[in-house]
Coordinates of C-alpha atoms and ligand atoms in Angstrom, one line a residue:
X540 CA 31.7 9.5 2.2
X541 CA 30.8 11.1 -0.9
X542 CA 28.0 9.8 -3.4
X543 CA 27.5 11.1 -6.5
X544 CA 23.5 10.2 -7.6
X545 CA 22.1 10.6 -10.6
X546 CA 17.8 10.4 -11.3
X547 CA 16.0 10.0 -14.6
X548 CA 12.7 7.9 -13.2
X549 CA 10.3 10.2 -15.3
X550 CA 10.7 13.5 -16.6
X551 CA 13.1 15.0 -14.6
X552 CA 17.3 14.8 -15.6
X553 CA 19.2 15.0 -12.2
X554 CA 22.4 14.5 -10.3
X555 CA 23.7 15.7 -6.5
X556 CA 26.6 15.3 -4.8
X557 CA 25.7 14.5 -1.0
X558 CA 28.2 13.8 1.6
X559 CA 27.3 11.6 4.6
X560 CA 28.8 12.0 8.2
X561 CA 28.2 9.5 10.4
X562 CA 23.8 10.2 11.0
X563 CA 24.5 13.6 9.1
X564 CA 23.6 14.4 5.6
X565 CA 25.0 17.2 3.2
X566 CA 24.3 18.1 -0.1
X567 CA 27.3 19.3 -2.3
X568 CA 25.8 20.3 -5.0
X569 CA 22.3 19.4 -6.5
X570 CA 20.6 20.0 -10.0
X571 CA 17.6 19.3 -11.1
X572 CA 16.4 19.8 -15.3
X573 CA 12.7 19.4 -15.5
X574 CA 11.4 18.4 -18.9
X575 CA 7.6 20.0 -17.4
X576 CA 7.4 22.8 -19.9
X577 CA 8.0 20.2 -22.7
X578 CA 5.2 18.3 -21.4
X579 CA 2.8 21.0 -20.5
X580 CA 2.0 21.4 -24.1
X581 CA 1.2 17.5 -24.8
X582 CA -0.5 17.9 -21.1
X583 CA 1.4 14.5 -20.0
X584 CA 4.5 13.0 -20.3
X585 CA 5.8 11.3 -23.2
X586 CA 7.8 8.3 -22.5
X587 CA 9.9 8.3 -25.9
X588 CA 10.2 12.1 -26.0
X589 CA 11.2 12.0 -21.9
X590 CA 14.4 9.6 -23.0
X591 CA 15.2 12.0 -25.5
X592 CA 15.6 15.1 -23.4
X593 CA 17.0 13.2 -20.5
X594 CA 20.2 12.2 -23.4
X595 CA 20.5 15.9 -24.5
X596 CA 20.2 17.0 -20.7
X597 CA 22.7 14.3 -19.0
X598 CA 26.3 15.8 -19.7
X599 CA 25.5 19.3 -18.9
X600 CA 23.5 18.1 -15.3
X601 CA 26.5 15.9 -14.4
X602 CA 29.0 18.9 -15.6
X603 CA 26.9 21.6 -13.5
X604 CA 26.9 18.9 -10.7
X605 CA 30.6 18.2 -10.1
X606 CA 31.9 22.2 -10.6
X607 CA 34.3 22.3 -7.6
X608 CA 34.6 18.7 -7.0
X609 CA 37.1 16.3 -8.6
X610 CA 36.5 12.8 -9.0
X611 CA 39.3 11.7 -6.8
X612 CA 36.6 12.9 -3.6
X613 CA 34.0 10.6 -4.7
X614 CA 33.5 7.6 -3.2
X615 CA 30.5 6.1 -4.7
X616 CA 27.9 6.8 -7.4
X617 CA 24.2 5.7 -7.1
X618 CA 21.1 5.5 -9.7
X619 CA 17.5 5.2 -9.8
X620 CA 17.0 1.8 -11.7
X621 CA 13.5 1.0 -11.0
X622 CA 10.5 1.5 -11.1
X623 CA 10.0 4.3 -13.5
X624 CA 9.7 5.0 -17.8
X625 CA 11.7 2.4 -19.5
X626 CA 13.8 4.9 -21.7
X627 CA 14.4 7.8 -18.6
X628 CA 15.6 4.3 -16.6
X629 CA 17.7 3.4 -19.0
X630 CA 19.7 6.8 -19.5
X631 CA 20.4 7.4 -15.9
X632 CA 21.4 4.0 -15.7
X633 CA 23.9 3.8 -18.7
X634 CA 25.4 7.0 -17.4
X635 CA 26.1 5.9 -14.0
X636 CA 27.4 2.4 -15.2
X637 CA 29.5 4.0 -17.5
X638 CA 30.8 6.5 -14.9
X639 CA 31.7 3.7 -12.5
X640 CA 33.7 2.1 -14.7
X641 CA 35.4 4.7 -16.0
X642 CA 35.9 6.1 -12.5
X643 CA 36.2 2.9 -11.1
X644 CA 34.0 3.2 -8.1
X645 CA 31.3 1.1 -6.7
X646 CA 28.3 1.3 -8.2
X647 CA 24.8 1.2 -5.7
X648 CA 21.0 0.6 -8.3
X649 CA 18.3 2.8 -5.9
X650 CA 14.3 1.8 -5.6
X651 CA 12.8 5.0 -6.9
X652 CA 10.6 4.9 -3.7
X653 CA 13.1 4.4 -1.5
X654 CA 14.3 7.5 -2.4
X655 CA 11.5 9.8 -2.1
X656 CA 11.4 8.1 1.5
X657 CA 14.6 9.0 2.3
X658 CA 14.5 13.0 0.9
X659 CA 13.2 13.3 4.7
X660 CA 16.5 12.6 5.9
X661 CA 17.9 15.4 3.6
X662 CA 15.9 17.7 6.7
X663 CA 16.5 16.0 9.6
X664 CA 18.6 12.9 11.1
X665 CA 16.5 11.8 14.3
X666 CA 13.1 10.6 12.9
X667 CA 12.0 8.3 15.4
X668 CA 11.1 4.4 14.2
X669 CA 8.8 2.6 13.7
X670 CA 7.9 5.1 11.5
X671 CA 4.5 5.5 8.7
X672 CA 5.5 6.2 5.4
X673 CA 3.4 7.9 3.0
X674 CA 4.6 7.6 -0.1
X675 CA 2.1 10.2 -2.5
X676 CA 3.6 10.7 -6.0
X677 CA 2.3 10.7 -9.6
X678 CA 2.8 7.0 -9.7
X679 CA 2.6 5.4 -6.6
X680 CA 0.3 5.8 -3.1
X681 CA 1.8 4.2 -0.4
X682 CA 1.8 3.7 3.0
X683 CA 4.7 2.0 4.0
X684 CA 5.4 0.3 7.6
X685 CA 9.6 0.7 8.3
X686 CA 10.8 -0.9 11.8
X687 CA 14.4 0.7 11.4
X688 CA 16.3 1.6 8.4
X689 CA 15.9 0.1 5.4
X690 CA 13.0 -1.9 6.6
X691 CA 9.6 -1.7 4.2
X692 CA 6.7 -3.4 4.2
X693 CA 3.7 -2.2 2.5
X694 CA 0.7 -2.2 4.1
X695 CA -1.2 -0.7 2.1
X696 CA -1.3 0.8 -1.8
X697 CA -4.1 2.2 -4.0
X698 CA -5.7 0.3 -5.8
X699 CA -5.9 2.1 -9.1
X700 CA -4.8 5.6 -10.2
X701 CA -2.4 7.0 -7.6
X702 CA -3.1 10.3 -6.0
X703 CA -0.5 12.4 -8.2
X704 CA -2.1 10.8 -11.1
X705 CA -5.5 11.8 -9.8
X706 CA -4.7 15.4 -9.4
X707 CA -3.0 15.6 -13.1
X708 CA -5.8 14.4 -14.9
X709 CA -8.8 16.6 -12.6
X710 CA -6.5 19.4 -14.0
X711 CA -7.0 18.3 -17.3
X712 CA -10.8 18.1 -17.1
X713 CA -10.4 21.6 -15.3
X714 CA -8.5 23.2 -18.5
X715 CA -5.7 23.5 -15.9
X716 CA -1.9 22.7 -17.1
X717 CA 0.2 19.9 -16.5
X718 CA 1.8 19.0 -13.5
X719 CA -1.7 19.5 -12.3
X720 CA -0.6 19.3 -8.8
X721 CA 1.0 22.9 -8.7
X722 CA -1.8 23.8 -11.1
X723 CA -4.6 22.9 -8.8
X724 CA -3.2 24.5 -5.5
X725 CA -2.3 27.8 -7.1
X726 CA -6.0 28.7 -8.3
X727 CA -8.1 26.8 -5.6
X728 CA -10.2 29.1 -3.9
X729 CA -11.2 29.1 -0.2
X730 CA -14.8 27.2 -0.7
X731 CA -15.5 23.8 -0.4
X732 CA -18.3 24.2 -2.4
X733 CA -19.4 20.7 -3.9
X734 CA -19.5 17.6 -2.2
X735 CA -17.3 14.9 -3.3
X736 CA -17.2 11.2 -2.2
X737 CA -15.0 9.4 -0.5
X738 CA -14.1 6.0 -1.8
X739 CA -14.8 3.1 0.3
X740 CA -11.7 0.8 0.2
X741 CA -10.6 -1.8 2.8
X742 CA -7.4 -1.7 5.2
X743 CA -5.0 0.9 4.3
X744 CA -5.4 0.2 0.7
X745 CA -6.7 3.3 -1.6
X746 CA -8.5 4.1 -4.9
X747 CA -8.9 7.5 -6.5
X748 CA -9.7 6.7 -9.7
X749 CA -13.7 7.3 -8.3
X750 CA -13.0 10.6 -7.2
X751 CA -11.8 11.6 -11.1
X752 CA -14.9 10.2 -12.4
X753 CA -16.5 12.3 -9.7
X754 CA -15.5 15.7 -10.2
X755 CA -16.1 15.1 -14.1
X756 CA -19.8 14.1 -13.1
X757 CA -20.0 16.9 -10.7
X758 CA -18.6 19.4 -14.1
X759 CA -21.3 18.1 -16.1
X760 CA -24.2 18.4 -13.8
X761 CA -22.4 22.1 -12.8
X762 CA -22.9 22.6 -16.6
X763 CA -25.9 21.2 -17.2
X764 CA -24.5 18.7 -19.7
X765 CA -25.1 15.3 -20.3
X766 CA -22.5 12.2 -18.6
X767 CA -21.5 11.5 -22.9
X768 CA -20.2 14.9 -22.8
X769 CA -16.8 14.6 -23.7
X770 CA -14.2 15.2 -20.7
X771 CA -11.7 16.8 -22.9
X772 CA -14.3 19.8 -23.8
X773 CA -15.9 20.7 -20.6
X774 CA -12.8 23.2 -19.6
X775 CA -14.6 26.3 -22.7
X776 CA -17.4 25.6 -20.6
X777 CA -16.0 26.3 -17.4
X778 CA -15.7 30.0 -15.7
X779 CA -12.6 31.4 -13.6
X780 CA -14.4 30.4 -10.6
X781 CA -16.0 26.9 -11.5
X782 CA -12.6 26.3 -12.1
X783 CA -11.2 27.6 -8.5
X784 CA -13.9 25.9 -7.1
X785 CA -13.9 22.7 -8.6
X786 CA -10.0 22.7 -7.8
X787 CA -10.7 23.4 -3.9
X788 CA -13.0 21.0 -3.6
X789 CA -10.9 18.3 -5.3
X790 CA -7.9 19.0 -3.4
X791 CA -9.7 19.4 -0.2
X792 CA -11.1 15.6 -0.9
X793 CA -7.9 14.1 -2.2
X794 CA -6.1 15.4 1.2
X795 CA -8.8 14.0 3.4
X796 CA -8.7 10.7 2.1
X797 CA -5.2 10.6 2.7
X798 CA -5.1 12.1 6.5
X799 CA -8.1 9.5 7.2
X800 CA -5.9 6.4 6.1
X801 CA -3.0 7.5 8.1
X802 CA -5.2 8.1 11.2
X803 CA -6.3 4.2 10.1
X804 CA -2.8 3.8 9.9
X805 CA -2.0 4.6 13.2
X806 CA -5.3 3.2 15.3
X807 CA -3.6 -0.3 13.3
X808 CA 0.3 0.4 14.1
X809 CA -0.4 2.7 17.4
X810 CA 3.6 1.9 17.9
X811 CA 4.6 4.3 15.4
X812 CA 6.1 7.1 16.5
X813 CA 6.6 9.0 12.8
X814 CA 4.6 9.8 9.9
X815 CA 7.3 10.5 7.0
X816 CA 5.3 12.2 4.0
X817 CA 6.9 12.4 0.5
X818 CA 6.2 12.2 -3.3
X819 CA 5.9 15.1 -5.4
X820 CA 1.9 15.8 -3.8
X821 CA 3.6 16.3 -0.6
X822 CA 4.6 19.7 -2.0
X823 CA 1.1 20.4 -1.8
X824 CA 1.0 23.4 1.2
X825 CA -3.0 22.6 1.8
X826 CA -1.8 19.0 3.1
X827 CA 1.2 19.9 5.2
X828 CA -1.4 22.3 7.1
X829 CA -4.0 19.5 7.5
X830 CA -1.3 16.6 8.8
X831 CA 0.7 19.0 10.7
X832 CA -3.2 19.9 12.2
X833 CA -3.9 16.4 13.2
X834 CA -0.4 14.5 13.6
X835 CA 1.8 17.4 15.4
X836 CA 5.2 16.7 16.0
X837 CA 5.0 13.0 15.1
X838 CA 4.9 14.0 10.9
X839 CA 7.8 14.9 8.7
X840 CA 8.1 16.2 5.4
X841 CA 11.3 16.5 2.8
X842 CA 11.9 20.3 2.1
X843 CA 9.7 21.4 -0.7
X844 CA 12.5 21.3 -3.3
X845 CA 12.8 17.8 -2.1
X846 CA 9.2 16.6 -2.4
X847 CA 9.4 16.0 -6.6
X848 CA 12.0 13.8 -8.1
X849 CA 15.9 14.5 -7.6
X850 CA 19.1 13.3 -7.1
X851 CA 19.5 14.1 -3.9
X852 CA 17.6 11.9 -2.1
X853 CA 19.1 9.0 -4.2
X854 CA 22.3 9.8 -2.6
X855 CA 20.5 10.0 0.6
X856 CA 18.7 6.6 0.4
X857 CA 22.2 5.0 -0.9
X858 CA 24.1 6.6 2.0
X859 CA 21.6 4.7 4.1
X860 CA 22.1 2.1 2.7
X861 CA 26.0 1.6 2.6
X862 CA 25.5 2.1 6.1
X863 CA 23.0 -0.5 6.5
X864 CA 26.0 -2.6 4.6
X865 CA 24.2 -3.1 1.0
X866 CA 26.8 -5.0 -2.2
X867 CA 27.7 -2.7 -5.1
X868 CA 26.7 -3.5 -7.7
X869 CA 28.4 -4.7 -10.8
X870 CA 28.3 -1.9 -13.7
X871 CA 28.9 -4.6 -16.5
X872 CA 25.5 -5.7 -15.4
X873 CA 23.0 -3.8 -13.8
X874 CA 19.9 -3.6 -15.6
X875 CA 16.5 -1.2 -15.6
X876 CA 13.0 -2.9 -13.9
X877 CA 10.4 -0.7 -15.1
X878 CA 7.8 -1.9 -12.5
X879 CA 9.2 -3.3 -8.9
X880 CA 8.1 -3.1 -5.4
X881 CA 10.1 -1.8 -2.2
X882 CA 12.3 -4.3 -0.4
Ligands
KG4_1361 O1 7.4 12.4 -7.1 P1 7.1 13.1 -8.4 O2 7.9 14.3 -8.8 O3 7.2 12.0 -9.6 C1 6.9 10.7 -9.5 O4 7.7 9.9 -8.9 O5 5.7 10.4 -9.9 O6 5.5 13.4 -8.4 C2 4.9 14.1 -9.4 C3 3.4 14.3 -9.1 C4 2.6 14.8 -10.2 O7 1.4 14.1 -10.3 C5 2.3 16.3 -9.7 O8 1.0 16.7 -10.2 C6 2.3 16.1 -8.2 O9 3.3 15.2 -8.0 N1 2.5 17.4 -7.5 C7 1.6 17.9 -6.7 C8 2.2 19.2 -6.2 N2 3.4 19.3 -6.8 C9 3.6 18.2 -7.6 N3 0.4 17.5 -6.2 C10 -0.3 18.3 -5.4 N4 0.2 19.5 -5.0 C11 1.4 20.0 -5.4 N5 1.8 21.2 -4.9
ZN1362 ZN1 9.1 10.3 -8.0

């Protein structure tokens, strides 16, 4: 079976074609626009200027995506229709009802998270259930309980900023550019030189918007400048290694606070026999070391590539989910949910 997917969540246009086997996933052919040098110049995303780009990006993604393949080999086209930015949404969305009706073929609406979930099964087919999910993007932090396929429950979410989130606006403070994630691993230095706290939040639940307010505190004491000191100003106060510093310490934090819930995680659900790791901050190489360190074999993480948003782990979740025996969905009808949980 052949799926055509298509992604426009946030600031990324893209569309793969992956072919499932049975357990076994391809990828056909995979493309990926980001929109991150537009935004690295506002330092954020911007939602009305993200739809924009995703419209003028579309045609040339899906052309680029189906070279070599005809439309007669697809079997089924799947989209990201919630959660994400209400205009991105809405693109992907129109494209892929429009293609299903014009193409008359069944039509599958993807949770966002789902997706990032399933970019593990891009790597590998035997992850062993139950299984953890940790779900660590620039929207959501998740940990997310799965007794077979297509089985979530969350058990535990943060609270306020997520952890993507987190690390975009530390590089902000730090003068560094947006995505801060990449930002912040490339020029963290090897010192963990000031001591950051670590929030205390019930269950498996998380909060990190503490740990922003702490590293700005920790700039302004580093500086010697008062607490009204605006945030926005600090970075042409900062030096080369403040800045690496700073970063280290922050990332080293922000990655212990998530291996010490999923060690809470698994003294609560000692059945699980998987960690699965995704979300754009699992790219982050600092973390892979320190979970592969303490959850050996049992962790998994999606193929760096695969860690941010793309397409083809759409057609990977929908795959599982055809299999699983999920309804089409009509293309007259299907609409965009900005905000939704997993189901
Ligand atoms: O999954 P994603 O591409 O989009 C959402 O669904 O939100 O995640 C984007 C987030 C951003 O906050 C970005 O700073 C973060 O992932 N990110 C990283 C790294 N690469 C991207 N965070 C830490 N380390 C990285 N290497
Ligand atoms: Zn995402």
């Amino acid at each position: 079976m052949k799926i055509l997917a298509i992604e426009t969540s946030c600031d990324e246009t893209a569309a793969a074609v992956v072919e499932g086997v049975d357990e076994d996933l391809k990828i056909l052919s995979n493309v990926v626009v980001s929109q991150v040098d537009i935004f690295a110049a506002y330092g954020g995303v911007i939602p009305e200027v993200a739809a924009r780009s995703h419209l003028e990006a579309m045609m040339p993604v899906l052309d680029k995506t189906m070279e070599g393949i005809s439309w007669n080999e697809i079997d089924a086209i799947a989209v990201t229709h919630t959660p994400g930015l209400l205009g991105s949404l809405l693109i992907g969305t129109l494209t892929a009802r429009q293609l299903a009706i014009l193409h008359n073929k069944p039509l599958y609406a993807i949770h966002h998270l789902k997706s990032h979930i399933y970019a593990n099964w891009l790597e590998s087919n035997n992850i062993a259930f139950p299984l953890l999910a940790l779900v660590i993007s620039g929207g959501h932090t998740q940990i997310i309980y799965m007794k077979g396929h297509n089985q979530f429950e969350i058990v535990g979410t943060t609270r306020d900023d997520a952890v993507g989130e987190c690390f975009d606006k530390v590089a902000k403070i730090l003068g560094l550019p947006y995505p801060g994630g990449p930002s912040i691993a490339k020029v963290a230095s090897k010192n963990n030189k000031y001591k950051l706290p670590h929030p205390r939040v019930e269950g498996l639940d998380f909060s990190f918007s503490g740990l922003k307010t702490a590293v700005l505190r920790a700039v302004q004491k580093e500086l010697g400048l008062p607490i009204s000191h605006p945030s926005h100003d600090l970075k042409n106060y900062l030096n080369k290694q403040q800045v690496a510093d700073f970063a280290a310490s922050f990332q080293r934090t922000a990655i212990e606070i998530l291996a010490e819930k999923m060690e809470q995680a698994l003294t609560k659900f000692p059945e699980a026999k998987s960690i699965v790791v995704s979300g754009g901050v699992s790219a982050n190489e600092e973390l892979r070391k320190v979970f592969k360190e303490k959850f050996g074999d049992k962790v998994y993480f999606p193929e760096p590539k695969f860690a941010g948003d793309n397409a083809a782990m759409v057609g990977a979740a929908a795959y599982y989910e055809i299999l699983a025996g999920a309804k089409s969905v009509d293309p007259c009808y299907l609409d965009i949910m900005p905000r939704s949980k997993i189901n």
